[in-house]
Amino acid sequence: MGLRIAHVTATFPPYYGGTGNVCFHLARELAWRDHSVAVFTAALRGSSQDEVRDGVHIHRLHAVLRVGNASILSGLIGALRGFDIIHLHYPFFGGEAAALAARWTRTPLVVTYHQDVHLRGGRGLIVEALRQTVGRLTLRAADRLLFTSRDYGLASHARPMLRGREQRIDTLSNGVDLGSFLTEAGAGEIASPGTPGERIVLLVAALDRAHYFKGVAIFLDALRLLPPEIRGIVVGDGDLRQVYEVTASRLGVASRVTFAGRLPKRDLVACYRRADVTVLPSVTMGEAFGMVLLESMACGTPVVASDLPGVRTVVNHGVDGLLVPPDDADALAKALCEMLADRDRLRAMGRRGRAKVAAQYGWSVIGARLEAIYREVLREDSQRPYTRRRRHRVAGTPPVSHS
């Protein structure tokens, strides 16, 4: 029997960010499995139009208050009535209303915890206060709390908040769109350089303040330490792009780095294939996984990434990429020199990474795992003395569309 599933997320495509993209792919995969799936997110600026995409009903609610990606969504609690499962993508300050709705409607709550939030100064103090109050209550309200890896779950500052709830903790990896990134044309190939002797290092990231932790400045500093035939491409856009362009000029590498802006998927795939190496030089545990690593490896391009909890579960050091200490431009430059010195090793790493992604990280595999988690949560719920779901749905009734 198909389930009625609500996903609640702070961001969603076309906004470029990992959490929203994960939500989109999970929702689409569940819709393809004959579930009725609705996504609730903040309205795009200047528009609140709903849409149906790949079978997923997307509801963009008006933000009564918005600070960065945090927002209080008008009517969210009322909109979450009548579902079998409410799935909150967290942290989403303002999205705690989904936990209230789950409690009010007695609906099982699944929470994916995507990453810790690390901010500085006064904003950091506010985030810490929210984390210790409404954040703690939200996480403890979950019938299932999903980390993207066990490694990150053990290291996250959310873990101490879950004492006594360990039996409700599980993992669900992020995935990659194999249909777009895993093609025969990109199988283990190292793309030809643009000019003789030129080598390309790629960084893909949102260049906004919410993603300050991506380590773009570290990459630019490492580029300064590399031979002149090594060039950088930065794909992404945001309010920090101009800051990074100024940084490149100050470091004397402006002529060796291209800020390509945000690219459509087809052009992004071409960039991955053209690159010799993709880097993820993130500096804090705001980076919990690194979907760009999967995308790059799917295209046959090896990676260099920061040795951070969660990220290091994606990269098999010395096999399909290298891990380096975070916030260390010297170590990053050394690793890039080591990899770029041996084309045969690069090709071998690319082939191994591609095979790993194909076997483990397709969204169909991840979607099947999530569907099984939902069934398990609902089975546990039905065995409690008071079955919460029966308030809303009589067994055997078909799912309804929330349009």
mmCIF file of C-alpha atoms in Angstrom:
data_model
loop_
_atom_site.group_PDB
_atom_site.id
_atom_site.type_symbol
_atom_site.label_atom_id
_atom_site.label_comp_id
_atom_site.label_asym_id
_atom_site.label_seq_id
_atom_site.Cartn_x
_atom_site.Cartn_y
_atom_site.Cartn_z
ATOM 1 C CA MET A 1 0.000 0.000 0.000
ATOM 2 C CA GLY A 2 1.332 3.418 -0.923
ATOM 3 C CA LEU A 3 2.100 5.791 1.921
ATOM 4 C CA ARG A 4 1.298 9.467 2.275
ATOM 5 C CA ILE A 5 4.625 11.130 2.996
ATOM 6 C CA ALA A 6 5.435 14.772 3.802
ATOM 7 C CA HIS A 7 8.979 16.122 3.507
ATOM 8 C CA VAL A 8 9.810 19.443 5.168
ATOM 9 C CA THR A 9 12.988 21.237 4.113
ATOM 10 C CA ALA A 10 14.455 24.733 4.388
ATOM 11 C CA THR A 11 15.764 24.717 0.820
ATOM 12 C CA PHE A 12 14.784 22.971 -2.378
ATOM 13 C CA PRO A 13 15.802 23.212 -6.050
ATOM 14 C CA PRO A 14 16.402 25.472 -7.850
ATOM 15 C CA TYR A 15 18.350 26.647 -4.777
ATOM 16 C CA TYR A 16 21.781 25.028 -5.045
ATOM 17 C CA GLY A 17 22.521 23.190 -1.814
ATOM 18 C CA GLY A 18 22.983 19.658 -0.551
ATOM 19 C CA THR A 19 19.992 19.412 1.802
ATOM 20 C CA GLY A 20 17.427 20.480 -0.776
ATOM 21 C CA ASN A 21 18.923 18.245 -3.445
ATOM 22 C CA VAL A 22 18.851 15.256 -1.096
ATOM 23 C CA CYS A 23 15.211 15.987 -0.287
ATOM 24 C CA PHE A 24 14.347 16.248 -3.987
ATOM 25 C CA HIS A 25 15.945 12.939 -4.933
ATOM 26 C CA LEU A 26 14.453 11.073 -1.974
ATOM 27 C CA ALA A 27 10.987 12.488 -2.646
ATOM 28 C CA ARG A 28 11.201 11.631 -6.343
ATOM 29 C CA GLU A 29 12.417 8.105 -5.628
ATOM 30 C CA LEU A 30 9.528 7.538 -3.200
ATOM 31 C CA ALA A 31 7.014 8.904 -5.714
ATOM 32 C CA TRP A 32 8.385 6.479 -8.304
ATOM 33 C CA ARG A 33 7.711 3.724 -5.764
ATOM 34 C CA ASP A 34 3.989 4.614 -5.855
ATOM 35 C CA HIS A 35 3.844 6.671 -2.677
ATOM 36 C CA SER A 36 2.013 9.999 -2.466
ATOM 37 C CA VAL A 37 4.755 12.503 -1.664
ATOM 38 C CA ALA A 38 4.519 16.192 -0.810
ATOM 39 C CA VAL A 39 7.378 18.606 -0.092
ATOM 40 C CA PHE A 40 6.881 21.716 2.034
ATOM 41 C CA THR A 41 9.511 24.431 1.768
ATOM 42 C CA ALA A 42 9.907 28.191 1.756
ATOM 43 C CA ALA A 43 8.539 30.078 -1.230
ATOM 44 C CA LEU A 44 11.054 31.370 -3.714
ATOM 45 C CA ARG A 45 11.481 35.106 -3.389
ATOM 46 C CA GLY A 46 8.680 36.801 -5.274
ATOM 47 C CA SER A 47 6.718 33.598 -5.872
ATOM 48 C CA SER A 48 4.702 31.088 -3.854
ATOM 49 C CA GLN A 49 3.483 28.965 -6.753
ATOM 50 C CA ASP A 50 3.078 25.240 -6.093
ATOM 51 C CA GLU A 51 4.072 22.666 -8.683
ATOM 52 C CA VAL A 52 4.172 18.963 -9.408
ATOM 53 C CA ARG A 53 7.564 17.652 -10.499
ATOM 54 C CA ASP A 54 8.317 14.011 -11.236
ATOM 55 C CA GLY A 55 5.221 13.012 -9.303
ATOM 56 C CA VAL A 56 6.157 15.065 -6.227
ATOM 57 C CA HIS A 57 3.780 17.793 -5.033
ATOM 58 C CA ILE A 58 5.908 20.797 -4.065
ATOM 59 C CA HIS A 59 4.310 23.361 -1.773
ATOM 60 C CA ARG A 60 6.212 26.632 -1.378
ATOM 61 C CA LEU A 61 4.832 28.360 1.708
ATOM 62 C CA HIS A 62 5.100 32.043 2.526
ATOM 63 C CA ALA A 63 7.880 32.812 4.998
ATOM 64 C CA VAL A 64 6.529 35.005 7.792
ATOM 65 C CA LEU A 65 10.114 35.535 8.947
ATOM 66 C CA ARG A 66 13.295 34.656 7.061
ATOM 67 C CA VAL A 67 16.941 34.899 8.128
ATOM 68 C CA GLY A 68 19.242 33.260 5.611
ATOM 69 C CA ASN A 69 17.857 29.762 5.062
ATOM 70 C CA ALA A 70 15.977 29.794 8.360
ATOM 71 C CA SER A 71 12.297 30.662 8.036
ATOM 72 C CA ILE A 72 8.951 30.409 9.790
ATOM 73 C CA LEU A 73 6.481 29.076 7.230
ATOM 74 C CA SER A 74 2.902 30.258 7.273
ATOM 75 C CA GLY A 75 0.366 27.435 7.686
ATOM 76 C CA LEU A 76 2.929 24.641 7.907
ATOM 77 C CA ILE A 77 1.415 22.893 10.941
ATOM 78 C CA GLY A 78 -2.059 22.784 9.418
ATOM 79 C CA ALA A 79 -0.692 21.630 6.051
ATOM 80 C CA LEU A 80 0.886 18.548 7.640
ATOM 81 C CA ARG A 81 -2.400 16.877 8.593
ATOM 82 C CA GLY A 82 -3.369 13.545 7.054
ATOM 83 C CA PHE A 83 0.037 12.026 6.340
ATOM 84 C CA ASP A 84 1.375 8.637 7.386
ATOM 85 C CA ILE A 85 4.926 9.927 7.853
ATOM 86 C CA ILE A 86 6.374 13.401 8.375
ATOM 87 C CA HIS A 87 10.041 13.623 7.360
ATOM 88 C CA LEU A 88 11.938 16.721 8.514
ATOM 89 C CA HIS A 89 15.298 17.666 6.997
ATOM 90 C CA TYR A 90 17.253 19.295 9.802
ATOM 91 C CA PRO A 91 18.798 21.648 10.878
ATOM 92 C CA PHE A 92 16.026 23.939 9.683
ATOM 93 C CA PHE A 93 15.424 26.674 12.220
ATOM 94 C CA GLY A 94 11.704 27.282 11.842
ATOM 95 C CA GLY A 95 11.136 23.724 10.651
ATOM 96 C CA GLU A 96 10.648 22.645 14.253
ATOM 97 C CA ALA A 97 6.981 23.288 13.517
ATOM 98 C CA ALA A 98 7.024 19.930 11.716
ATOM 99 C CA ALA A 99 7.776 18.206 15.021
ATOM 100 C CA LEU A 100 4.882 20.087 16.622
ATOM 101 C CA ALA A 101 2.611 18.990 13.779
ATOM 102 C CA ALA A 102 3.703 15.369 14.198
ATOM 103 C CA ARG A 103 2.909 15.506 17.897
ATOM 104 C CA TRP A 104 -0.399 17.278 17.354
ATOM 105 C CA THR A 105 -1.583 14.873 14.655
ATOM 106 C CA ARG A 106 0.043 11.824 16.305
ATOM 107 C CA THR A 107 2.014 11.089 13.140
ATOM 108 C CA PRO A 108 5.393 9.310 13.180
ATOM 109 C CA LEU A 109 8.298 11.703 12.689
ATOM 110 C CA VAL A 110 11.506 10.888 10.808
ATOM 111 C CA VAL A 111 14.340 13.423 10.968
ATOM 112 C CA THR A 112 17.393 13.449 8.711
ATOM 113 C CA TYR A 113 20.171 15.329 10.485
ATOM 114 C CA HIS A 114 22.271 16.717 7.635
ATOM 115 C CA GLN A 115 25.023 18.610 9.436
ATOM 116 C CA ASP A 116 26.055 20.641 12.455
ATOM 117 C CA VAL A 117 25.675 24.391 12.116
ATOM 118 C CA HIS A 118 28.814 26.359 12.976
ATOM 119 C CA LEU A 119 28.482 30.141 13.010
ATOM 120 C CA ARG A 120 30.650 32.818 14.579
ATOM 121 C CA GLY A 121 29.907 35.773 16.853
ATOM 122 C CA GLY A 122 26.402 36.755 17.860
ATOM 123 C CA ARG A 123 24.767 34.522 15.268
ATOM 124 C CA GLY A 124 26.667 31.587 16.710
ATOM 125 C CA LEU A 125 25.310 32.339 20.185
ATOM 126 C CA ILE A 126 21.760 32.467 18.822
ATOM 127 C CA VAL A 127 22.224 29.164 16.993
ATOM 128 C CA GLU A 128 23.602 27.536 20.137
ATOM 129 C CA ALA A 129 20.613 28.755 22.167
ATOM 130 C CA LEU A 130 18.202 27.362 19.556
ATOM 131 C CA ARG A 131 20.111 24.092 19.402
ATOM 132 C CA GLN A 132 19.914 23.547 23.155
ATOM 133 C CA THR A 133 16.184 24.350 23.330
ATOM 134 C CA VAL A 134 13.889 23.788 20.345
ATOM 135 C CA GLY A 135 16.601 21.874 18.486
ATOM 136 C CA ARG A 136 17.055 19.402 21.306
ATOM 137 C CA LEU A 137 13.297 18.894 21.667
ATOM 138 C CA THR A 138 12.911 18.354 17.919
ATOM 139 C CA LEU A 139 15.632 15.714 17.702
ATOM 140 C CA ARG A 140 14.341 13.844 20.737
ATOM 141 C CA ALA A 141 10.814 13.866 19.290
ATOM 142 C CA ALA A 142 11.920 11.829 16.269
ATOM 143 C CA ASP A 143 10.732 8.248 15.944
ATOM 144 C CA ARG A 144 13.826 7.752 13.796
ATOM 145 C CA LEU A 145 16.850 10.094 13.659
ATOM 146 C CA LEU A 146 18.962 9.521 10.543
ATOM 147 C CA PHE A 147 22.590 10.598 10.234
ATOM 148 C CA THR A 148 24.259 10.426 6.829
ATOM 149 C CA SER A 149 26.917 8.137 8.305
ATOM 150 C CA ARG A 150 27.654 6.437 11.609
ATOM 151 C CA ASP A 151 30.987 8.272 11.727
ATOM 152 C CA TYR A 152 29.299 11.665 11.586
ATOM 153 C CA GLY A 153 26.592 10.606 14.018
ATOM 154 C CA LEU A 154 29.173 9.710 16.636
ATOM 155 C CA ALA A 155 31.070 13.002 16.229
ATOM 156 C CA SER A 156 28.133 15.398 15.818
ATOM 157 C CA HIS A 157 27.262 17.798 18.621
ATOM 158 C CA ALA A 158 23.697 16.497 18.249
ATOM 159 C CA ARG A 159 24.654 13.100 19.662
ATOM 160 C CA PRO A 160 24.706 14.097 23.382
ATOM 161 C CA MET A 161 21.156 15.405 22.985
ATOM 162 C CA LEU A 162 19.977 11.897 22.118
ATOM 163 C CA ARG A 163 20.954 10.089 25.322
ATOM 164 C CA GLY A 164 18.287 7.518 26.079
ATOM 165 C CA ARG A 165 17.112 7.611 22.436
ATOM 166 C CA GLU A 166 19.960 5.528 20.971
ATOM 167 C CA GLN A 167 17.552 2.853 19.751
ATOM 168 C CA ARG A 168 15.940 5.450 17.484
ATOM 169 C CA ILE A 169 19.207 6.417 15.749
ATOM 170 C CA ASP A 170 19.956 5.038 12.279
ATOM 171 C CA THR A 171 21.895 6.033 9.157
ATOM 172 C CA LEU A 172 20.881 6.894 5.610
ATOM 173 C CA SER A 173 23.599 7.829 3.162
ATOM 174 C CA ASN A 174 23.238 10.498 0.530
ATOM 175 C CA GLY A 175 23.309 9.361 -3.089
ATOM 176 C CA VAL A 176 24.020 10.456 -6.620
ATOM 177 C CA ASP A 177 21.960 10.640 -9.805
ATOM 178 C CA LEU A 178 23.623 7.818 -11.722
ATOM 179 C CA GLY A 179 21.637 8.577 -14.863
ATOM 180 C CA SER A 180 23.292 11.991 -15.120
ATOM 181 C CA PHE A 181 26.790 11.407 -13.779
ATOM 182 C CA LEU A 182 27.549 7.740 -14.436
ATOM 183 C CA THR A 183 27.897 7.376 -18.190
ATOM 184 C CA GLU A 184 30.153 5.315 -20.368
ATOM 185 C CA ALA A 185 31.717 8.485 -21.786
ATOM 186 C CA GLY A 186 33.031 9.349 -18.342
ATOM 187 C CA ALA A 187 34.127 5.880 -17.280
ATOM 188 C CA GLY A 188 37.525 6.249 -15.674
ATOM 189 C CA GLU A 189 38.673 8.838 -18.192
ATOM 190 C CA ILE A 190 40.863 11.796 -17.388
ATOM 191 C CA ALA A 191 39.725 14.565 -19.685
ATOM 192 C CA SER A 192 42.205 16.127 -22.086
ATOM 193 C CA PRO A 193 43.642 19.390 -20.774
ATOM 194 C CA GLY A 194 42.593 22.657 -22.375
ATOM 195 C CA THR A 195 46.188 23.473 -23.412
ATOM 196 C CA PRO A 196 49.277 21.242 -23.604
ATOM 197 C CA GLY A 197 50.547 20.493 -20.127
ATOM 198 C CA GLU A 198 47.649 22.183 -18.354
ATOM 199 C CA ARG A 199 46.083 20.367 -15.389
ATOM 200 C CA ILE A 200 42.645 21.161 -13.974
ATOM 201 C CA VAL A 201 41.542 21.084 -10.328
ATOM 202 C CA LEU A 202 37.792 21.561 -9.788
ATOM 203 C CA LEU A 203 35.851 22.851 -6.777
ATOM 204 C CA VAL A 204 32.034 22.751 -6.782
ATOM 205 C CA ALA A 205 30.176 24.584 -4.000
ATOM 206 C CA ALA A 206 27.512 27.129 -3.199
ATOM 207 C CA LEU A 207 29.381 30.408 -2.694
ATOM 208 C CA ASP A 208 26.981 31.950 -0.178
ATOM 209 C CA ARG A 209 27.328 32.749 3.507
ATOM 210 C CA ALA A 210 25.418 29.634 4.521
ATOM 211 C CA HIS A 211 28.235 27.592 2.936
ATOM 212 C CA TYR A 212 31.205 29.623 4.162
ATOM 213 C CA PHE A 213 32.756 26.367 5.438
ATOM 214 C CA LYS A 214 33.470 24.997 1.929
ATOM 215 C CA GLY A 215 37.105 26.131 2.158
ATOM 216 C CA VAL A 216 37.251 28.105 -1.089
ATOM 217 C CA ALA A 217 39.920 30.427 0.329
ATOM 218 C CA ILE A 218 41.990 27.378 1.355
ATOM 219 C CA PHE A 219 41.783 26.099 -2.221
ATOM 220 C CA LEU A 220 42.928 29.437 -3.623
ATOM 221 C CA ASP A 221 45.833 29.540 -1.176
ATOM 222 C CA ALA A 222 46.818 26.000 -2.164
ATOM 223 C CA LEU A 223 46.683 26.996 -5.839
ATOM 224 C CA ARG A 224 49.224 29.726 -5.060
ATOM 225 C CA LEU A 225 51.631 27.005 -3.909
ATOM 226 C CA LEU A 226 51.206 24.863 -7.024
ATOM 227 C CA PRO A 227 53.078 25.045 -10.350
ATOM 228 C CA PRO A 228 51.611 27.538 -12.880
ATOM 229 C CA GLU A 229 50.391 24.796 -15.256
ATOM 230 C CA ILE A 230 47.848 23.745 -12.612
ATOM 231 C CA ARG A 231 44.640 25.736 -13.002
ATOM 232 C CA GLY A 232 41.505 25.917 -10.891
ATOM 233 C CA ILE A 233 37.816 25.997 -11.823
ATOM 234 C CA VAL A 234 35.244 27.043 -9.217
ATOM 235 C CA VAL A 235 31.647 26.138 -10.065
ATOM 236 C CA GLY A 236 28.926 27.794 -8.001
ATOM 237 C CA ASP A 237 27.565 31.194 -7.115
ATOM 238 C CA GLY A 238 26.394 33.224 -4.158
ATOM 239 C CA ASP A 239 26.970 36.385 -2.166
ATOM 240 C CA LEU A 240 30.576 35.431 -1.335
ATOM 241 C CA ARG A 241 31.689 34.973 -4.932
ATOM 242 C CA GLN A 242 33.043 38.509 -5.215
ATOM 243 C CA VAL A 243 34.916 38.057 -1.920
ATOM 244 C CA TYR A 244 36.637 34.949 -3.308
ATOM 245 C CA GLU A 245 37.464 36.714 -6.574
ATOM 246 C CA VAL A 246 39.153 39.484 -4.583
ATOM 247 C CA THR A 247 40.999 36.827 -2.558
ATOM 248 C CA ALA A 248 42.249 35.222 -5.785
ATOM 249 C CA SER A 249 43.597 38.582 -6.943
ATOM 250 C CA ARG A 250 45.273 39.231 -3.598
ATOM 251 C CA LEU A 251 46.966 35.821 -3.706
ATOM 252 C CA GLY A 252 48.127 36.379 -7.289
ATOM 253 C CA VAL A 253 46.176 33.463 -8.798
ATOM 254 C CA ALA A 254 43.331 35.338 -10.503
ATOM 255 C CA SER A 255 44.702 34.445 -13.950
ATOM 256 C CA ARG A 256 44.845 30.762 -13.001
ATOM 257 C CA VAL A 257 41.331 30.293 -11.630
ATOM 258 C CA THR A 258 38.006 30.502 -13.450
ATOM 259 C CA PHE A 259 34.831 31.299 -11.529
ATOM 260 C CA ALA A 260 32.343 29.571 -13.798
ATOM 261 C CA GLY A 261 29.172 30.441 -11.855
ATOM 262 C CA ARG A 262 26.288 28.060 -11.449
ATOM 263 C CA LEU A 263 26.046 25.554 -14.292
ATOM 264 C CA PRO A 264 23.229 23.355 -15.610
ATOM 265 C CA LYS A 265 23.759 19.682 -14.840
ATOM 266 C CA ARG A 266 24.992 18.805 -18.322
ATOM 267 C CA ASP A 267 27.743 21.429 -18.165
ATOM 268 C CA LEU A 268 28.596 20.429 -14.606
ATOM 269 C CA VAL A 269 29.098 16.834 -15.726
ATOM 270 C CA ALA A 270 31.379 18.100 -18.492
ATOM 271 C CA CYS A 271 33.417 20.023 -15.893
ATOM 272 C CA TYR A 272 33.844 16.915 -13.752
ATOM 273 C CA ARG A 273 35.037 14.970 -16.791
ATOM 274 C CA ARG A 274 37.400 17.725 -17.868
ATOM 275 C CA ALA A 275 39.020 17.972 -14.421
ATOM 276 C CA ASP A 276 41.990 15.893 -13.347
ATOM 277 C CA VAL A 277 40.974 16.119 -9.672
ATOM 278 C CA THR A 278 38.003 17.483 -7.692
ATOM 279 C CA VAL A 279 38.630 19.031 -4.281
ATOM 280 C CA LEU A 280 36.407 19.415 -1.220
ATOM 281 C CA PRO A 281 38.548 21.466 1.213
ATOM 282 C CA SER A 282 35.832 22.101 3.816
ATOM 283 C CA VAL A 283 36.988 23.472 7.162
ATOM 284 C CA THR A 284 34.254 22.575 9.697
ATOM 285 C CA MET A 285 31.750 19.833 10.464
ATOM 286 C CA GLY A 286 29.226 21.956 8.636
ATOM 287 C CA GLU A 287 30.355 19.540 5.907
ATOM 288 C CA ALA A 288 28.914 16.167 6.858
ATOM 289 C CA PHE A 289 29.139 14.175 3.639
ATOM 290 C CA GLY A 290 30.129 15.865 0.367
ATOM 291 C CA MET A 291 27.784 14.964 -2.472
ATOM 292 C CA VAL A 292 30.182 16.536 -4.975
ATOM 293 C CA LEU A 293 32.590 13.726 -4.129
ATOM 294 C CA LEU A 294 30.068 11.159 -5.353
ATOM 295 C CA GLU A 295 29.333 13.196 -8.479
ATOM 296 C CA SER A 296 33.018 13.495 -9.304
ATOM 297 C CA MET A 297 33.778 9.823 -8.715
ATOM 298 C CA ALA A 298 30.755 8.827 -10.805
ATOM 299 C CA CYS A 299 32.383 10.733 -13.671
ATOM 300 C CA GLY A 300 35.644 8.860 -13.149
ATOM 301 C CA THR A 301 37.453 11.821 -11.579
ATOM 302 C CA PRO A 302 39.318 11.175 -8.296
ATOM 303 C CA VAL A 303 39.044 13.508 -5.327
ATOM 304 C CA VAL A 304 40.961 15.212 -2.538
ATOM 305 C CA ALA A 305 38.858 16.027 0.525
ATOM 306 C CA SER A 306 39.213 17.209 4.097
ATOM 307 C CA ASP A 307 39.604 14.472 6.692
ATOM 308 C CA LEU A 308 36.367 15.310 8.510
ATOM 309 C CA PRO A 309 33.805 13.009 10.164
ATOM 310 C CA GLY A 310 31.369 11.790 7.526
ATOM 311 C CA VAL A 311 33.433 13.051 4.585
ATOM 312 C CA ARG A 312 36.095 10.440 5.283
ATOM 313 C CA THR A 313 33.498 7.685 4.917
ATOM 314 C CA VAL A 314 32.987 8.669 1.265
ATOM 315 C CA VAL A 315 36.668 8.693 0.277
ATOM 316 C CA ASN A 316 38.791 5.546 0.524
ATOM 317 C CA HIS A 317 42.178 7.167 1.162
ATOM 318 C CA GLY A 318 44.761 6.113 -1.390
ATOM 319 C CA VAL A 319 42.215 4.076 -3.358
ATOM 320 C CA ASP A 320 39.799 6.533 -5.017
ATOM 321 C CA GLY A 321 41.154 9.771 -3.562
ATOM 322 C CA LEU A 322 43.166 11.358 -0.781
ATOM 323 C CA LEU A 323 42.224 12.860 2.576
ATOM 324 C CA VAL A 324 44.042 15.893 3.986
ATOM 325 C CA PRO A 325 43.808 17.791 7.291
ATOM 326 C CA PRO A 326 41.123 20.506 7.139
ATOM 327 C CA ASP A 327 42.102 24.186 6.945
ATOM 328 C CA ASP A 328 45.615 23.331 5.711
ATOM 329 C CA ALA A 329 46.528 24.827 2.326
ATOM 330 C CA ASP A 330 50.029 23.328 2.432
ATOM 331 C CA ALA A 331 48.686 19.803 2.919
ATOM 332 C CA LEU A 332 46.140 20.289 0.137
ATOM 333 C CA ALA A 333 48.798 21.545 -2.281
ATOM 334 C CA LYS A 334 51.081 18.615 -1.417
ATOM 335 C CA ALA A 335 48.290 16.081 -2.002
ATOM 336 C CA LEU A 336 47.387 17.648 -5.351
ATOM 337 C CA CYS A 337 51.033 17.585 -6.475
ATOM 338 C CA GLU A 338 51.257 13.930 -5.471
ATOM 339 C CA MET A 339 48.152 12.956 -7.440
ATOM 340 C CA LEU A 340 48.818 15.066 -10.528
ATOM 341 C CA ALA A 341 52.329 13.685 -10.878
ATOM 342 C CA ASP A 342 51.015 10.260 -11.901
ATOM 343 C CA ARG A 343 48.355 10.053 -14.610
ATOM 344 C CA ASP A 344 48.152 6.260 -14.425
ATOM 345 C CA ARG A 345 47.375 6.493 -10.721
ATOM 346 C CA LEU A 346 44.716 9.124 -11.409
ATOM 347 C CA ARG A 347 43.022 6.869 -13.973
ATOM 348 C CA ALA A 348 43.100 3.890 -11.607
ATOM 349 C CA MET A 349 41.623 5.964 -8.781
ATOM 350 C CA GLY A 350 38.931 7.241 -11.137
ATOM 351 C CA ARG A 351 37.922 3.720 -12.175
ATOM 352 C CA ARG A 352 37.774 2.494 -8.589
ATOM 353 C CA GLY A 353 35.723 5.488 -7.448
ATOM 354 C CA ARG A 354 33.276 5.064 -10.311
ATOM 355 C CA ALA A 355 32.763 1.374 -9.515
ATOM 356 C CA LYS A 356 32.166 2.134 -5.832
ATOM 357 C CA VAL A 357 29.581 4.817 -6.537
ATOM 358 C CA ALA A 358 27.737 2.629 -9.023
ATOM 359 C CA ALA A 359 27.482 -0.187 -6.490
ATOM 360 C CA GLN A 360 26.615 1.735 -3.333
ATOM 361 C CA TYR A 361 25.294 5.238 -3.927
ATOM 362 C CA GLY A 362 22.524 5.190 -6.534
ATOM 363 C CA TRP A 363 19.333 6.915 -5.365
ATOM 364 C CA SER A 364 17.348 3.753 -6.071
ATOM 365 C CA VAL A 365 19.412 1.957 -3.422
ATOM 366 C CA ILE A 366 19.020 4.844 -0.967
ATOM 367 C CA GLY A 367 15.291 5.137 -1.684
ATOM 368 C CA ALA A 368 14.707 1.446 -1.019
ATOM 369 C CA ARG A 369 16.519 1.793 2.300
ATOM 370 C CA LEU A 370 14.401 4.803 3.306
ATOM 371 C CA GLU A 371 11.184 3.016 2.346
ATOM 372 C CA ALA A 372 12.203 0.119 4.615
ATOM 373 C CA ILE A 373 12.894 2.571 7.453
ATOM 374 C CA TYR A 374 9.420 4.093 7.047
ATOM 375 C CA ARG A 375 7.808 0.639 7.155
ATOM 376 C CA GLU A 376 9.753 -0.214 10.281
ATOM 377 C CA VAL A 377 8.732 3.035 11.989
ATOM 378 C CA LEU A 378 5.076 2.467 11.111
ATOM 379 C CA ARG A 379 5.227 -1.131 12.317
ATOM 380 C CA GLU A 380 6.642 0.012 15.658
ATOM 381 C CA ASP A 381 3.953 2.686 15.861
ATOM 382 C CA SER A 382 1.164 0.166 15.212
ATOM 383 C CA GLN A 383 2.389 -1.987 18.103
ATOM 384 C CA ARG A 384 2.080 0.774 20.674
ATOM 385 C CA PRO A 385 -0.956 0.694 22.990
ATOM 386 C CA TYR A 386 -2.451 3.674 21.184
ATOM 387 C CA THR A 387 -2.033 3.542 17.410
ATOM 388 C CA ARG A 388 -1.500 7.111 16.306
ATOM 389 C CA ARG A 389 -2.090 6.535 12.608
ATOM 390 C CA ARG A 390 -5.699 5.369 13.025
ATOM 391 C CA ARG A 391 -6.801 8.881 13.832
ATOM 392 C CA HIS A 392 -6.230 9.833 10.195
ATOM 393 C CA ARG A 393 -6.449 6.805 7.985
ATOM 394 C CA VAL A 394 -8.500 3.619 7.941
ATOM 395 C CA ALA A 395 -6.477 0.594 6.851
ATOM 396 C CA GLY A 396 -7.033 -0.182 3.182
ATOM 397 C CA THR A 397 -7.995 3.328 2.083
ATOM 398 C CA PRO A 398 -5.980 4.589 -0.889
ATOM 399 C CA PRO A 399 -3.468 7.431 -0.508
ATOM 400 C CA VAL A 400 -4.644 10.872 -1.491
ATOM 401 C CA SER A 401 -2.805 13.504 -3.474
ATOM 402 C CA HIS A 402 -1.889 16.758 -1.744
ATOM 403 C CA SER A 403 -1.980 19.232 -4.577
#
